[in-house]
Tab-separated table of C-alpha atoms and ligand atoms in Angstrom:
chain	number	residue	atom	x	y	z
A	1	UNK	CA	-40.898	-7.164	-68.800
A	2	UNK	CA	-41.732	-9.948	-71.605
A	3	UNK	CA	-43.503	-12.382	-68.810
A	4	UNK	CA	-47.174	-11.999	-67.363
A	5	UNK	CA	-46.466	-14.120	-64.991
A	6	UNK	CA	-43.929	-13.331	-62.217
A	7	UNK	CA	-42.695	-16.868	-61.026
A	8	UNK	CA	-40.159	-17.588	-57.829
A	9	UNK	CA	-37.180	-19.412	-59.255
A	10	UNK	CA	-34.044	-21.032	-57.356
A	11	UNK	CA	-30.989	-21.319	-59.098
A	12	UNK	CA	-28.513	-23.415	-57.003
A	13	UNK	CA	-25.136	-22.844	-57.901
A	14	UNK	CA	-26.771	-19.293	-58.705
A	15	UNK	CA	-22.973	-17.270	-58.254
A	16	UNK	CA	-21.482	-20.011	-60.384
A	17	UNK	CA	-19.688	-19.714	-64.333
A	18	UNK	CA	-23.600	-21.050	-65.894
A	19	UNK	CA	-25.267	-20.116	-62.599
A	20	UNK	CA	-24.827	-16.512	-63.089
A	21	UNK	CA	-25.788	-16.137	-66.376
A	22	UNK	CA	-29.052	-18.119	-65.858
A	23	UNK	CA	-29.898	-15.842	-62.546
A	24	UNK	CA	-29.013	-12.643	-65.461
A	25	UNK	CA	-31.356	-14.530	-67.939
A	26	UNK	CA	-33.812	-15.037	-65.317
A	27	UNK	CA	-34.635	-11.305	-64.543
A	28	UNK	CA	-34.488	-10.174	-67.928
A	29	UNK	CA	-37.327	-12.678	-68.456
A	30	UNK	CA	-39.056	-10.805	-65.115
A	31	UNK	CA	-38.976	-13.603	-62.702
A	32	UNK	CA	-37.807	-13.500	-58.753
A	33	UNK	CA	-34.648	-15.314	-58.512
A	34	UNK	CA	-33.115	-16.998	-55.582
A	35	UNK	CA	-30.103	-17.326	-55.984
A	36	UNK	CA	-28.135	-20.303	-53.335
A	37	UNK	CA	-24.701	-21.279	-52.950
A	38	UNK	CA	-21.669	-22.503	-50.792
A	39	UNK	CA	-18.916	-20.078	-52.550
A	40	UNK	CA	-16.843	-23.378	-52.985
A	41	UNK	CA	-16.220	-22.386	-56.267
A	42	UNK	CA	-18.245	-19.577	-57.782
A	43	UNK	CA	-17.723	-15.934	-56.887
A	44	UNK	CA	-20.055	-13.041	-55.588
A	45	UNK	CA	-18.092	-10.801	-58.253
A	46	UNK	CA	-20.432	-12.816	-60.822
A	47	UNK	CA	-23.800	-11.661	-59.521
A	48	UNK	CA	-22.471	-8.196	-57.809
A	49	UNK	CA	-24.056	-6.279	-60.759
A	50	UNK	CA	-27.541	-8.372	-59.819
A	51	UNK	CA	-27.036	-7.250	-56.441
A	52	UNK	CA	-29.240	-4.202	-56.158
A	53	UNK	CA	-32.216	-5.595	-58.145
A	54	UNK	CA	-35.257	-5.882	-55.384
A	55	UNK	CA	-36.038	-9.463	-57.510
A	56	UNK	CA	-32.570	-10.591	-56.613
A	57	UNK	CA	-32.341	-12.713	-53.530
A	58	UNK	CA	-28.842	-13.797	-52.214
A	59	UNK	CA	-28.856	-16.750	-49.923
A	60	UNK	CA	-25.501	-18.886	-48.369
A	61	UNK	CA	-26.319	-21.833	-47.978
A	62	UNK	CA	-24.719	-25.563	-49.039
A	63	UNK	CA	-27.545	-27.840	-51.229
A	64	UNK	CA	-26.203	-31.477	-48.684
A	65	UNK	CA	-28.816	-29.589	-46.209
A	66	UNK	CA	-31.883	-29.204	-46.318
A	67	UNK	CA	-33.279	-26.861	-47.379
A	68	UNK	CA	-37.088	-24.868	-46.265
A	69	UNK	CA	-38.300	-21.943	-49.096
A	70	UNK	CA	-41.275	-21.582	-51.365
A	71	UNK	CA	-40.148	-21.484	-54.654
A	72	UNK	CA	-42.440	-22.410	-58.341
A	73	UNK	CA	-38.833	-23.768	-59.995
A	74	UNK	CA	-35.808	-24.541	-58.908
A	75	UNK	CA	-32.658	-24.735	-61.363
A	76	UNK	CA	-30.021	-27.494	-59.521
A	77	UNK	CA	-26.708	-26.298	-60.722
A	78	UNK	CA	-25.123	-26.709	-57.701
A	79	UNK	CA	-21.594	-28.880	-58.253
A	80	UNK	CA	-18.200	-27.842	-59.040
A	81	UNK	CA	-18.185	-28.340	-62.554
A	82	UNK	CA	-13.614	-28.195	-63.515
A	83	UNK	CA	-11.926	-32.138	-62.744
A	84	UNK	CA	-9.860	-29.832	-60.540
A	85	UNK	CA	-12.442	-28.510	-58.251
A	86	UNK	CA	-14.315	-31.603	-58.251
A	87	UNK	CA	-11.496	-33.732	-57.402
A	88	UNK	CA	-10.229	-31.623	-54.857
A	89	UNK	CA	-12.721	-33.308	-52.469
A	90	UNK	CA	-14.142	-36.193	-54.189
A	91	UNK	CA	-16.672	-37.444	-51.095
A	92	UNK	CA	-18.307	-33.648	-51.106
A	93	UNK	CA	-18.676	-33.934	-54.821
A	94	UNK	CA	-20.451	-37.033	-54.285
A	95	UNK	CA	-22.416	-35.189	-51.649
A	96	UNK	CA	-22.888	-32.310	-53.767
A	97	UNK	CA	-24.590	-34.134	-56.588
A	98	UNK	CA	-26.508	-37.088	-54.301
A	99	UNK	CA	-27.676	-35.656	-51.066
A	100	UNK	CA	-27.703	-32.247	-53.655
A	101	UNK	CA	-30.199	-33.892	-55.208
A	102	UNK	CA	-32.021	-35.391	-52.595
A	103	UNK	CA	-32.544	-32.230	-50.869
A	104	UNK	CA	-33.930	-30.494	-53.586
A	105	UNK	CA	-35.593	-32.821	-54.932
A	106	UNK	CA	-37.339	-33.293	-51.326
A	107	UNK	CA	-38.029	-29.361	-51.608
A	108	UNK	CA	-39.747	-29.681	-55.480
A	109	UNK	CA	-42.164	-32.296	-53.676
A	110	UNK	CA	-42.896	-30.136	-50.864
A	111	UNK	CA	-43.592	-26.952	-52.705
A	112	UNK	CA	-45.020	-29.116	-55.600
A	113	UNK	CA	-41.867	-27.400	-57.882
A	114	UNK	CA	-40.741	-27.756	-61.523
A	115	UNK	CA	-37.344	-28.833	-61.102
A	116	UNK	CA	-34.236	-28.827	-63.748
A	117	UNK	CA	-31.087	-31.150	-63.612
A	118	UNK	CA	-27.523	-30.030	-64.599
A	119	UNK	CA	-26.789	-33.270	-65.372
A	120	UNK	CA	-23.483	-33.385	-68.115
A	121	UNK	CA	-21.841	-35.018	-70.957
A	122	UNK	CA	-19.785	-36.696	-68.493
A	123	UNK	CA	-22.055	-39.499	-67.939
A	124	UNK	CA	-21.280	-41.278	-71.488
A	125	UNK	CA	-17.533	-41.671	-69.858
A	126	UNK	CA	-14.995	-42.094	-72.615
A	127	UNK	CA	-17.421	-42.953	-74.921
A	128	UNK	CA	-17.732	-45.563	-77.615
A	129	UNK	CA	-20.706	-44.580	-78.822
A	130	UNK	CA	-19.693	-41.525	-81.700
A	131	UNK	CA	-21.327	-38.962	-81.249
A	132	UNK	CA	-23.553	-39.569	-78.234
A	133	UNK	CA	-26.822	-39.590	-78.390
A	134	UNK	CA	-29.181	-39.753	-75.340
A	135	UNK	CA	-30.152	-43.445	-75.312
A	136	UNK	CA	-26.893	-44.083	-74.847
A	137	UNK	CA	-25.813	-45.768	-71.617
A	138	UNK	CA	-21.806	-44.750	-71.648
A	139	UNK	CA	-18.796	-45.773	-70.886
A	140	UNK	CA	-17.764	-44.573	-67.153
A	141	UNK	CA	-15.098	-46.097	-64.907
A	142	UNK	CA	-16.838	-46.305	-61.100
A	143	UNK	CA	-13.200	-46.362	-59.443
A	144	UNK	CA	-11.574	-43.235	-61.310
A	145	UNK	CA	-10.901	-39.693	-60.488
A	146	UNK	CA	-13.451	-38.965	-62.101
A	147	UNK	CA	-16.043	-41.057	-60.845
A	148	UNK	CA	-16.973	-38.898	-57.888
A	149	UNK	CA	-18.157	-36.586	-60.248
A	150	UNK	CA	-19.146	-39.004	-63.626
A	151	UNK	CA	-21.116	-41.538	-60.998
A	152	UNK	CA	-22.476	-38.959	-58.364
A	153	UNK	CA	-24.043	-37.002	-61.709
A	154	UNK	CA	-25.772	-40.565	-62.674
A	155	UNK	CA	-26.962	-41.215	-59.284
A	156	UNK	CA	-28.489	-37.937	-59.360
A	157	UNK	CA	-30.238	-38.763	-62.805
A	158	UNK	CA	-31.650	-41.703	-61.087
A	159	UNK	CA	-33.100	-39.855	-58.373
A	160	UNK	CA	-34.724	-37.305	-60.603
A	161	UNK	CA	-36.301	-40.305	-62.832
A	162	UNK	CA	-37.336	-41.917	-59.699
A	163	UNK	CA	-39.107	-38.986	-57.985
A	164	UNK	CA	-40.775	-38.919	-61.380
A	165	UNK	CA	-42.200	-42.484	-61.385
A	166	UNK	CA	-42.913	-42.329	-57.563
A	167	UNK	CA	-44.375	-38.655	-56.451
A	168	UNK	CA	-45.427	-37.249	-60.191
A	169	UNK	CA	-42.204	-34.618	-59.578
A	170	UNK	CA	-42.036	-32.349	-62.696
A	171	UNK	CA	-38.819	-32.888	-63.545
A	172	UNK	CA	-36.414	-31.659	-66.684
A	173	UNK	CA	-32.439	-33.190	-67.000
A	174	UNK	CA	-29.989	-31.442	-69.283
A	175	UNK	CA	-26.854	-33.197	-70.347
A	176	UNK	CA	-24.443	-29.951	-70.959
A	177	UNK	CA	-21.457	-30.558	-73.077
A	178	UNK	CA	-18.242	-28.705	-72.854
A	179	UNK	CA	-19.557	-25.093	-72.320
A	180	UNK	CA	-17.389	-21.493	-72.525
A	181	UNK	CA	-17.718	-17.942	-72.087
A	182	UNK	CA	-17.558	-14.853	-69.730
A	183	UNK	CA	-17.383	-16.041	-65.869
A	184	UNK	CA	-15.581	-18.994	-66.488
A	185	UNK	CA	-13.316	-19.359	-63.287
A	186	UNK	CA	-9.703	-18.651	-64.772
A	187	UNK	CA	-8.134	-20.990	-62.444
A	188	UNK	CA	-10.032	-23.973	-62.471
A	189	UNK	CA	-8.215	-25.789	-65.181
A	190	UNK	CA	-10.683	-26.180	-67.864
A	191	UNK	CA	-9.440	-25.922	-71.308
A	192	UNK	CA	-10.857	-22.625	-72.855
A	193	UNK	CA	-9.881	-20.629	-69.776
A	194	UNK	CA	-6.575	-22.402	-69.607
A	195	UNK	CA	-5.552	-21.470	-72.858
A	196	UNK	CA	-6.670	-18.183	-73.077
A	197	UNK	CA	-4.730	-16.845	-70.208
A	198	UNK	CA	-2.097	-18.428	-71.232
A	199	UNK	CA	-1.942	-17.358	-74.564
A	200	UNK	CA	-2.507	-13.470	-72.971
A	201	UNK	CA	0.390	-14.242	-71.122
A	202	UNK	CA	2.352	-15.160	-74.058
A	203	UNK	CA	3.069	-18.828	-71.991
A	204	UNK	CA	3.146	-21.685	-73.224
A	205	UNK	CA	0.307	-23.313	-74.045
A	206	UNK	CA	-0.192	-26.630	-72.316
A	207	UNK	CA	-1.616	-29.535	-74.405
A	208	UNK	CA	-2.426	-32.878	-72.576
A	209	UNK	CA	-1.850	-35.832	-74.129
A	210	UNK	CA	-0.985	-35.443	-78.577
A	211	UNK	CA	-3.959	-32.773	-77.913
A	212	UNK	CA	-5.773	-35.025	-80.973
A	213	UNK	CA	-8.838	-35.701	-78.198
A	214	UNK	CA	-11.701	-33.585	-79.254
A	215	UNK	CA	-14.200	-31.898	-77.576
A	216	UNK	CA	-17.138	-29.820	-78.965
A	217	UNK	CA	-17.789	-26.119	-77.434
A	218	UNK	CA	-21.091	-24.381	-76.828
A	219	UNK	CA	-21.098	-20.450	-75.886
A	220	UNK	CA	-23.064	-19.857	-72.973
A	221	UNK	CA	-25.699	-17.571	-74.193
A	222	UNK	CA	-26.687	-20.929	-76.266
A	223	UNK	CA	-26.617	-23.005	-73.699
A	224	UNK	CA	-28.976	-20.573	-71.318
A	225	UNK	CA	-31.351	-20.519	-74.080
A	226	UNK	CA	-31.233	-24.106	-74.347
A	227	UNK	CA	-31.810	-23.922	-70.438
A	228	UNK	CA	-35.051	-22.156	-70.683
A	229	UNK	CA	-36.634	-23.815	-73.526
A	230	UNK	CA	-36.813	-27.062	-71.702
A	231	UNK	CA	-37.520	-25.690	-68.930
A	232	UNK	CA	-40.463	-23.955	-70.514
A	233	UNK	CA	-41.482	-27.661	-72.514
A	234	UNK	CA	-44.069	-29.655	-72.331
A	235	UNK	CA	-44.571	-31.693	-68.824
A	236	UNK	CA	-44.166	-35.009	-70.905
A	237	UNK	CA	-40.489	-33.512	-72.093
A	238	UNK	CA	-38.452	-35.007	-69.256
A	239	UNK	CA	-35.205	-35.418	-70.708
A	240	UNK	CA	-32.402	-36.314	-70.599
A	241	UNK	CA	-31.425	-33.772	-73.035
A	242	UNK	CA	-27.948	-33.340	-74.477
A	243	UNK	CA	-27.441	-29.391	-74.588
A	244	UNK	CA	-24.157	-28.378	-76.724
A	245	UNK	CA	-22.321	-27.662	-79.353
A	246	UNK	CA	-22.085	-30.363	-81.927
A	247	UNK	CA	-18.968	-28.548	-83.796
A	248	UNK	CA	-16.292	-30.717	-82.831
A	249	UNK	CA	-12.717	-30.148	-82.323
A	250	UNK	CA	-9.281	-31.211	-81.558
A	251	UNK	CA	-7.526	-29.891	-78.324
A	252	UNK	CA	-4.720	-28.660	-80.619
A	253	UNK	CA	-7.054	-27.090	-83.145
A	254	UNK	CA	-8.668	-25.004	-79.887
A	255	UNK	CA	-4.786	-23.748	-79.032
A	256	UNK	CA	-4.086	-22.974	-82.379
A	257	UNK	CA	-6.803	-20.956	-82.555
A	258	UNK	CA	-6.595	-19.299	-79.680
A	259	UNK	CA	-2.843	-18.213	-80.468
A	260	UNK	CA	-4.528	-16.525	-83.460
A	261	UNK	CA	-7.177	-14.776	-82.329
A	262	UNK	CA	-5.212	-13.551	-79.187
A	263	UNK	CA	-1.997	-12.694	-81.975
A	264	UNK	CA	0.081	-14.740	-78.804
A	265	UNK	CA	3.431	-15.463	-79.079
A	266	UNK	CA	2.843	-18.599	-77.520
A	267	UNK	CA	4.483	-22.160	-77.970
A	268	UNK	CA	2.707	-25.314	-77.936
A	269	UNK	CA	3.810	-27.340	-74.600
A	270	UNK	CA	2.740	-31.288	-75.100
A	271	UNK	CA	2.350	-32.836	-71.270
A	272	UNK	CA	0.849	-35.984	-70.041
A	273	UNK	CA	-2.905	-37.476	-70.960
A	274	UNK	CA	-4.350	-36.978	-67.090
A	275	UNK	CA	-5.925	-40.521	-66.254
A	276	UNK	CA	-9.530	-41.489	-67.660
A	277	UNK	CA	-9.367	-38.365	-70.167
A	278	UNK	CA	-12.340	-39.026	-72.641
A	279	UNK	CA	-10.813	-39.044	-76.298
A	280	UNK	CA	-13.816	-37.959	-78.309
A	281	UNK	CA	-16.902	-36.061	-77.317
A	282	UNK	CA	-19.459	-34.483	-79.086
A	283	UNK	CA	-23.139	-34.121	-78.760
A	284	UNK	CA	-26.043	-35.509	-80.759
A	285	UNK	CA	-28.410	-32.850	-80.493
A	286	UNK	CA	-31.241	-34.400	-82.597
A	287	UNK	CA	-33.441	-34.644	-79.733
A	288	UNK	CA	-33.018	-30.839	-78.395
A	289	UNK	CA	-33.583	-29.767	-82.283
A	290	UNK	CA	-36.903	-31.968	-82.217
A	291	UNK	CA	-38.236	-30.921	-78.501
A	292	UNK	CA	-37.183	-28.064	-77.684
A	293	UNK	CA	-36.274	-26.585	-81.513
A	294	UNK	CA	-33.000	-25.247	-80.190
A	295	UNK	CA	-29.751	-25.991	-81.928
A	296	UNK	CA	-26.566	-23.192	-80.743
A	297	UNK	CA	-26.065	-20.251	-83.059
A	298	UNK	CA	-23.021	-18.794	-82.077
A	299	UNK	CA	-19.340	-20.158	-83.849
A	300	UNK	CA	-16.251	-21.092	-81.524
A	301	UNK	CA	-14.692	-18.128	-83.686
A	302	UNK	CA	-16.860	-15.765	-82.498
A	303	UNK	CA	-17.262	-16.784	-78.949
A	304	UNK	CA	-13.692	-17.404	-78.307
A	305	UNK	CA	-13.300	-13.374	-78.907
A	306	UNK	CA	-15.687	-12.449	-76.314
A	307	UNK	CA	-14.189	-14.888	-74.022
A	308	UNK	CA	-11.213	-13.640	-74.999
A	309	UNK	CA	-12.362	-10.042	-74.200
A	310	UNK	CA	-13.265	-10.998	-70.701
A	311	UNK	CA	-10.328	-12.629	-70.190
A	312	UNK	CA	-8.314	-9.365	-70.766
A	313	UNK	CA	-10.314	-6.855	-68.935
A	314	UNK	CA	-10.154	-9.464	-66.061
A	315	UNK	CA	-6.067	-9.451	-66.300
A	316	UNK	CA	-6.293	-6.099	-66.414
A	317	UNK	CA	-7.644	-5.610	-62.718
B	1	NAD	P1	-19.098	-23.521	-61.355
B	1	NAD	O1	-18.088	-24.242	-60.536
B	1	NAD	O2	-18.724	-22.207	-61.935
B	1	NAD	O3	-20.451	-23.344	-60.579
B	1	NAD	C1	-20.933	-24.257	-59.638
B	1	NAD	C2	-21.494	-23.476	-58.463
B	1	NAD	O4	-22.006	-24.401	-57.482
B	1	NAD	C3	-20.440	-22.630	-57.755
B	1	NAD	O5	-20.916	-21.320	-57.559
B	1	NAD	C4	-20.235	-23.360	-56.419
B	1	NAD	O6	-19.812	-22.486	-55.380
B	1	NAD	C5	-21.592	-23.975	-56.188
B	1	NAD	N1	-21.575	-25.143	-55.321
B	1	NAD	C6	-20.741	-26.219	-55.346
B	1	NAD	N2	-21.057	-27.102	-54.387
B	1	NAD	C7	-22.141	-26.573	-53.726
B	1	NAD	C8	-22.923	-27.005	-52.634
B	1	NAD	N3	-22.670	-28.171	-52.018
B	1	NAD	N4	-23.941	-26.205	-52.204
B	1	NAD	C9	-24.207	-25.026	-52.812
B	1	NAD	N5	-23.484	-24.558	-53.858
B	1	NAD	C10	-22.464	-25.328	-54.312
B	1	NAD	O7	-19.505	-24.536	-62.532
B	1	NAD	P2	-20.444	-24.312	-63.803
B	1	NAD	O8	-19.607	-24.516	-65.003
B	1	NAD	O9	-21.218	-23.063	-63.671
B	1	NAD	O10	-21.401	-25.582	-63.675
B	1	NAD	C11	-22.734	-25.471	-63.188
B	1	NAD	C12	-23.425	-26.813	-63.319
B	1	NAD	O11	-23.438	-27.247	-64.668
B	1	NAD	C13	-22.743	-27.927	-62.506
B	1	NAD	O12	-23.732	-28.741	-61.925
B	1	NAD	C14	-21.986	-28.713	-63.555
B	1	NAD	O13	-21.846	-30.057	-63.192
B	1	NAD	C15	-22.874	-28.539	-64.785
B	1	NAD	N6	-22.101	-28.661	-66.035
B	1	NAD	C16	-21.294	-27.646	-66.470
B	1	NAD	C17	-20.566	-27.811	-67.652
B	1	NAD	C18	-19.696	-26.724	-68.202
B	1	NAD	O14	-19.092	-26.907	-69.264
B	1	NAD	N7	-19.586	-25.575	-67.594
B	1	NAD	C19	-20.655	-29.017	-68.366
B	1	NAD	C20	-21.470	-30.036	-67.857
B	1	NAD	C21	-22.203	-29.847	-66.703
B	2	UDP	N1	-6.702	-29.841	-71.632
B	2	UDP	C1	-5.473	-29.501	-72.178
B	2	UDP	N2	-4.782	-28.485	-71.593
B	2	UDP	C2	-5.247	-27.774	-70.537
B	2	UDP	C3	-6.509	-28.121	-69.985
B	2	UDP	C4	-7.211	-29.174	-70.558
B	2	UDP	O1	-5.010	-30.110	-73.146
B	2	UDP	O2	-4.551	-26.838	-70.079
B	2	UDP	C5	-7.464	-30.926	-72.268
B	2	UDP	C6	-7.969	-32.000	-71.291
B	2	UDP	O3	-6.999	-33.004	-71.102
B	2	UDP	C7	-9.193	-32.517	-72.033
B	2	UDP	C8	-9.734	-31.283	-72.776
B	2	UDP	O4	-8.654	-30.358	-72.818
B	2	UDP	O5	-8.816	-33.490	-72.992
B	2	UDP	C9	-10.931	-30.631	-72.077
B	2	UDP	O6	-10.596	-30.433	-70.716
B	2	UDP	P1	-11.566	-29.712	-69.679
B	2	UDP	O7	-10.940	-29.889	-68.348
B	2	UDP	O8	-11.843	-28.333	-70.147
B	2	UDP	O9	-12.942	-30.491	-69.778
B	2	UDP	P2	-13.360	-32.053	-69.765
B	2	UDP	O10	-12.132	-32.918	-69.809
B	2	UDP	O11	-14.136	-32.204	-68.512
B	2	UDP	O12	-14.159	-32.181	-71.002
């Protein structure tokens, strides 16, 4: 056990893609983790290895209640993450991330808890700012598809920053970019999972848009390390902190790639640019480097072959 101190920490979202590997994380580090979801879109299969660990707790339960536990930190991943499975019901992912928030924000106050933000790249919009630092405002349509999800993540910033000012909250806000690995859920649209099953399929691979829109992928062991170290900062280290990978990337690079290290016979398969589809992203990570000295380690190259290797044994089943 590397920690002295055994702490109670709630991870909502715990049997989620990032969720899961943070509760993982979270007992190697010899903490009790509570671990709290709806199963909207994570999976018990995720955690079913944590399962028989006595500092594993499993709890159903859905973050727009409230919610009564005594916890030292709680970790507020809780929000379908994919445009698919947030837009599949846009008013709960509002809910998710605002009365989400206000719940466990509520809780932090109560129990006098550290508590950490998933917050997300998604709040710089379709940025015109290149790359995007943190003092950035963005660039975010309130009427879109994706607003539900781009706006319910701000409001949720808001209410972090305010429970700061007002009640002396402890509070820590990531902004995660584009993020891949093991666990991803293979249906839920996102790129890297998208094309890898694809390309294991030898089917086509489906490029939106002239696939020239980039985005810029971090592994997920990076971005759980990135996790903790804030989490672990200095009170006066609030955020918001952009957390990714500032490699960037065109869509059609990532397919090409894929096709390669999968040895696919997949075709490229060019369809429409889904509405409100940011052209450019990729983090400036200056801050993070500076705070938190964290910058990711691990290539695309490298991290698309485990993901890859995941992908296959889960075929396989
Ligand atoms: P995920 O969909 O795999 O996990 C989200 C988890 O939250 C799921 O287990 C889901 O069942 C649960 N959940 C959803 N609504 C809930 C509710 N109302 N009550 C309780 N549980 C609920 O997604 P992920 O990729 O693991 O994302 C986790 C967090 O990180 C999300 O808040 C997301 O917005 C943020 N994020 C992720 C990425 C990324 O690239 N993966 C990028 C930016 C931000
Ligand atoms: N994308 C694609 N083909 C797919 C899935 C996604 O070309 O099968 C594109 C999508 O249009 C976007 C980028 O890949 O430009 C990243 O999409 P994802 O849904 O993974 O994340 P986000 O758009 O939220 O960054």
């Amino acid at each position: 056990m590397k920690n002295l101190i055994r702490k109670r920490i709630m991870v909502t979202g715990g049997v989620g893609f990032l969720g899961s590997h943070l509760c993982e994380r979270l007992l190697i580090d010899g903490h009790d983790v509570l671990c709290v979801d709806n199963y909207f879109t994570g999976s018990k299969d995720n955690i079913e290895h944590l399962l028989d660990n006595p500092h594993f707790e499993l709890m159903r339960h859905d973050v727009t209640l409230p919610l009564y536990v005594e916890v030292d930190e709680i970790f507020n991943l809780a929000c379908p993450a994919s445009p698919i499975h947030y837009q599949h019901d846009p008013v709960q992912t509002t809910k998710t991330c605002v009365h989400g928030a206000i719940n466990m924000l509520g809780l932090a106050k109560r129990v006098n808890a550290k508590i950490f933000q998933a917050s997300t790249s998604e709040v710089y919009g379709d940025p015109q700012v290149h790359p995007q630092p943190e003092a950035y405002w963005g660039h975010v349509n309130p009427i879109g598809l994706r607003s539900c999800y781009d706006e319910g993540k701000r409001c949720a910033e808001t209410l972090f920053f305010d429970y700061f000012r007002q009640h002396n909250l402890k509070i820590k806000i990531a902004r995660i970019f584009n993020t891949y690995g093991s666990r991803m859920h293979p249906n839920d649209g996102r790129v890297v999972s998208n094309f890898i099953i694809q390309a294991l399929n030898n089917q086509p691979i489906t490029i939106y848009g002239d696939g020239s829109q980039t985005r810029s992928f971090c592994h997920v062991d990076d971005l759980i390390e990135g996790f903790i170290k804030l989490m672990n900062s200095p009170d006066e280290v609030t955020g918001p902190v952009n957390l990714g990978n500032p490699n960037e990337f065109t869509i059609k690079m990532l397919a090409e790639k894929t096709i390669e290290l999968t040895g696919s016979r997949s075709t490229l398969k060019y369809q429409p640019l889904p509405p409100d589809d940011p052209l450019q992203r990729q983090p400036d990570i200056s801050l993070a480097k500076e705070k938190l000295d964290w910058e990711p380690r691990i290539e695309l190259e490298h991290g698309l072959k485990d993901t890859i290797a995941y992908f296959r044994q889960l075929i396989k089943k």
